[in-house]
XYZ file of C-alpha atoms in Angstrom:
250
model
C 0.000 0.000 0.000
C 1.075 3.544 -0.622
C 2.188 5.623 2.283
C 0.024 8.595 3.374
C 2.624 11.186 2.400
C 2.784 9.756 -1.129
C -0.968 10.203 -1.468
C -0.644 13.780 -0.188
C 2.035 14.588 -2.757
C -0.110 13.124 -5.542
C -3.096 15.167 -4.404
C -1.069 18.401 -4.281
C 0.362 17.666 -7.738
C -3.146 17.443 -9.153
C -4.721 20.360 -7.283
C -1.930 22.938 -6.831
C -1.506 23.981 -10.531
C -5.249 24.622 -10.861
C -5.248 26.653 -7.650
C -2.292 28.792 -8.744
C -3.803 29.381 -12.188
C -7.096 30.479 -10.597
C -5.285 33.086 -8.494
C -3.484 34.615 -11.487
C -5.065 37.513 -13.391
C -6.279 36.866 -16.893
C -3.283 37.449 -19.150
C -3.876 37.786 -22.902
C -1.896 35.210 -24.810
C -2.065 36.910 -28.224
C -2.269 40.685 -28.594
C -2.647 42.110 -32.092
C -2.643 45.886 -32.542
C -3.717 47.290 -35.940
C -1.490 49.998 -37.420
C -2.355 53.106 -39.413
C -0.910 51.632 -42.621
C -3.464 48.847 -42.535
C -1.241 46.116 -41.124
C -0.776 45.102 -37.552
C 1.735 44.450 -34.787
C 1.774 41.507 -32.405
C 2.282 41.949 -28.696
C 5.621 41.780 -26.926
C 5.022 38.241 -25.670
C 4.553 36.939 -29.216
C 7.578 38.900 -30.445
C 9.756 37.458 -27.678
C 8.505 33.965 -28.505
C 9.296 34.510 -32.187
C 12.799 35.791 -31.360
C 13.545 32.849 -29.068
C 12.337 30.457 -31.757
C 14.435 32.214 -34.401
C 17.571 31.748 -32.275
C 17.413 28.008 -32.927
C 17.762 28.691 -36.668
C 20.894 30.848 -36.343
C 23.317 27.948 -37.100
C 21.302 27.030 -40.191
C 21.174 30.671 -41.314
C 24.925 30.981 -40.800
C 25.556 27.918 -42.943
C 22.957 28.461 -45.640
C 22.787 32.212 -46.279
C 26.331 33.515 -45.786
C 29.849 33.020 -47.125
C 30.583 30.373 -44.491
C 29.875 27.345 -46.703
C 32.296 28.271 -49.479
C 35.072 29.183 -47.045
C 34.938 26.075 -44.866
C 34.697 23.713 -47.866
C 37.762 25.331 -49.461
C 39.671 25.103 -46.166
C 38.819 21.425 -45.797
C 39.913 20.691 -49.387
C 43.148 22.632 -48.838
C 43.995 20.561 -45.769
C 43.281 17.373 -47.689
C 45.387 18.504 -50.653
C 48.382 19.201 -48.425
C 48.071 15.773 -46.812
C 47.586 17.186 -43.313
C 44.878 15.169 -41.601
C 44.501 17.152 -38.353
C 46.487 20.346 -38.942
C 45.009 22.903 -38.783
C 42.480 21.353 -36.409
C 38.741 21.478 -37.033
C 38.327 24.139 -34.359
C 40.858 26.406 -36.067
C 39.267 25.898 -39.491
C 35.772 26.637 -38.159
C 36.957 29.708 -36.229
C 38.920 31.014 -39.198
C 35.948 30.477 -41.509
C 33.626 32.173 -39.034
C 35.658 35.357 -38.667
C 36.403 35.545 -42.388
C 32.654 35.215 -42.950
C 32.018 38.157 -40.628
C 34.636 40.164 -42.527
C 33.029 39.411 -45.901
C 29.464 39.919 -44.651
C 30.197 43.145 -42.728
C 28.899 45.483 -45.499
C 25.604 43.603 -45.589
C 25.390 43.517 -41.785
C 26.022 47.262 -41.628
C 23.263 47.854 -44.171
C 20.842 45.711 -42.167
C 21.762 47.619 -39.013
C 21.216 51.023 -40.635
C 18.141 50.229 -42.720
C 16.299 47.693 -40.550
C 17.533 47.371 -36.972
C 17.956 51.038 -36.066
C 14.544 52.097 -37.511
C 12.978 49.201 -35.582
C 14.645 50.272 -32.329
C 13.425 53.850 -32.823
C 9.933 52.500 -33.623
C 9.965 53.833 -37.177
C 9.436 50.285 -38.488
C 7.373 47.479 -37.111
C 9.040 44.120 -36.593
C 7.553 42.775 -39.837
C 8.746 45.806 -41.822
C 12.254 45.530 -40.350
C 12.332 41.819 -41.145
C 11.266 42.510 -44.732
C 14.042 45.100 -45.206
C 16.649 42.790 -43.643
C 15.613 39.860 -45.828
C 15.881 42.144 -48.866
C 19.562 42.809 -48.117
C 20.187 39.091 -47.601
C 18.478 38.255 -50.898
C 20.597 40.846 -52.707
C 23.793 39.234 -51.389
C 22.673 35.706 -52.248
C 21.463 36.678 -55.726
C 24.874 38.192 -56.487
C 26.533 34.808 -55.777
C 23.873 32.541 -57.316
C 24.210 31.270 -60.866
C 21.273 31.905 -63.157
C 21.008 28.270 -64.225
C 20.859 27.087 -60.592
C 18.150 29.600 -59.791
C 16.217 28.660 -62.924
C 16.480 24.972 -62.017
C 14.876 25.427 -58.594
C 12.214 27.730 -60.037
C 11.405 24.988 -62.528
C 11.331 22.324 -59.812
C 8.969 24.493 -57.750
C 6.733 24.857 -60.832
C 6.996 28.669 -60.641
C 8.255 29.404 -64.140
C 7.046 32.763 -65.447
C 5.725 33.807 -62.028
C 8.569 36.159 -61.059
C 9.171 39.306 -63.092
C 12.733 39.730 -61.798
C 15.155 37.709 -59.644
C 14.508 39.952 -56.625
C 10.955 38.601 -56.492
C 12.104 35.019 -55.900
C 11.198 33.901 -52.352
C 13.788 32.634 -49.922
C 12.542 29.050 -50.011
C 13.673 28.898 -53.663
C 16.669 31.227 -53.454
C 18.443 29.517 -50.532
C 18.756 26.054 -52.197
C 19.958 27.713 -55.416
C 22.476 29.779 -53.436
C 23.830 26.713 -51.623
C 24.144 24.795 -54.900
C 26.124 27.638 -56.459
C 28.317 27.994 -53.375
C 29.210 24.297 -53.356
C 29.994 24.399 -57.066
C 32.249 27.443 -56.634
C 33.966 25.933 -53.583
C 34.798 22.726 -55.453
C 36.110 24.708 -58.427
C 38.459 26.618 -56.120
C 39.427 23.370 -54.394
C 40.296 21.772 -57.739
C 42.644 24.638 -58.557
C 44.271 24.251 -55.123
C 44.812 20.530 -55.632
C 46.810 20.869 -58.861
C 50.184 22.171 -57.497
C 50.149 19.720 -54.581
C 49.270 16.867 -56.949
C 52.222 17.771 -59.184
C 54.577 17.580 -56.196
C 53.167 14.153 -55.256
C 53.655 12.883 -58.825
C 57.238 14.170 -59.029
C 58.195 12.674 -55.686
C 56.549 9.342 -56.525
C 58.352 9.207 -59.898
C 61.742 9.958 -58.305
C 61.281 7.321 -55.612
C 60.224 4.750 -58.194
C 63.249 5.576 -60.356
C 65.515 5.112 -57.345
C 63.927 1.749 -56.569
C 62.578 2.868 -53.193
C 59.253 1.108 -53.598
C 58.595 0.559 -49.895
C 58.918 4.230 -48.939
C 55.626 6.144 -48.974
C 55.763 9.180 -51.293
C 53.565 11.129 -48.857
C 56.305 11.124 -46.235
C 58.749 12.776 -48.647
C 56.313 15.083 -50.430
C 54.713 16.554 -47.290
C 57.708 18.757 -46.304
C 58.027 20.000 -49.890
C 54.330 20.874 -50.046
C 54.525 22.759 -46.753
C 57.684 24.578 -47.885
C 56.089 25.584 -51.196
C 52.918 26.777 -49.442
C 54.931 28.926 -47.023
C 57.252 30.350 -49.711
C 54.372 31.565 -51.868
C 52.616 33.024 -48.789
C 49.774 30.608 -49.289
C 47.554 31.641 -46.383
C 47.471 35.263 -47.510
C 46.707 34.163 -51.081
C 43.906 31.851 -49.956
C 42.314 34.437 -47.667
C 42.585 37.197 -50.236
C 41.239 35.026 -53.036
C 38.282 33.853 -50.945
C 37.430 37.370 -49.826
C 37.614 38.753 -53.376
C 35.646 35.838 -54.858
C 32.382 37.146 -53.436
C 30.446 39.637 -55.526
C 29.193 42.584 -53.461
């Protein structure tokens, strides 16, 4: 049999929430205030809920709508081309890609701050108007990097051909997949160009070792110092960073 105190706890668990709720004043869950322009503005509680929900999408937005994807893919291909499995480490590559992304995206972020965030903070724009202006700047950046054939492909898949008068009218649910497809294509093109000089060094070293009859010695052991030396002599990190930063159309 259950003890008396267990029954008391069960009773309080069932009754106490109803008692507390009855003592609370009636709080409106959804508040919608019409505006002069004909639209409306939701209450602060709904806005806070929307902001907290949007925070969970920040990693996806960082990956899918910024320069981060192209940069980190190129960095990963560069490390593979040099034959360095764990150097630089994943943390360094991610951090480097993140801060280079902020550097590349800073003009767009400044525009969003001036045209959307500051008017919203001074109550010139509603939250929906500020979000519309901010998304417009993001779409302009993504359209500048997106290939026309990729955009046309996703418009065709969505069965929206002939619906949009200009590319700026394309919604984000079509633009983002086209942007990611173009970014991956560009990143692999850059990675292919990076692979060529390191591949030549591997071929030369392998040919020399084979000519010397050193079949049991791995060419990677000999070629790795030469690849690192070549990369340092040509100031490879500065070339990679500069090329990535200048590869984005603003």
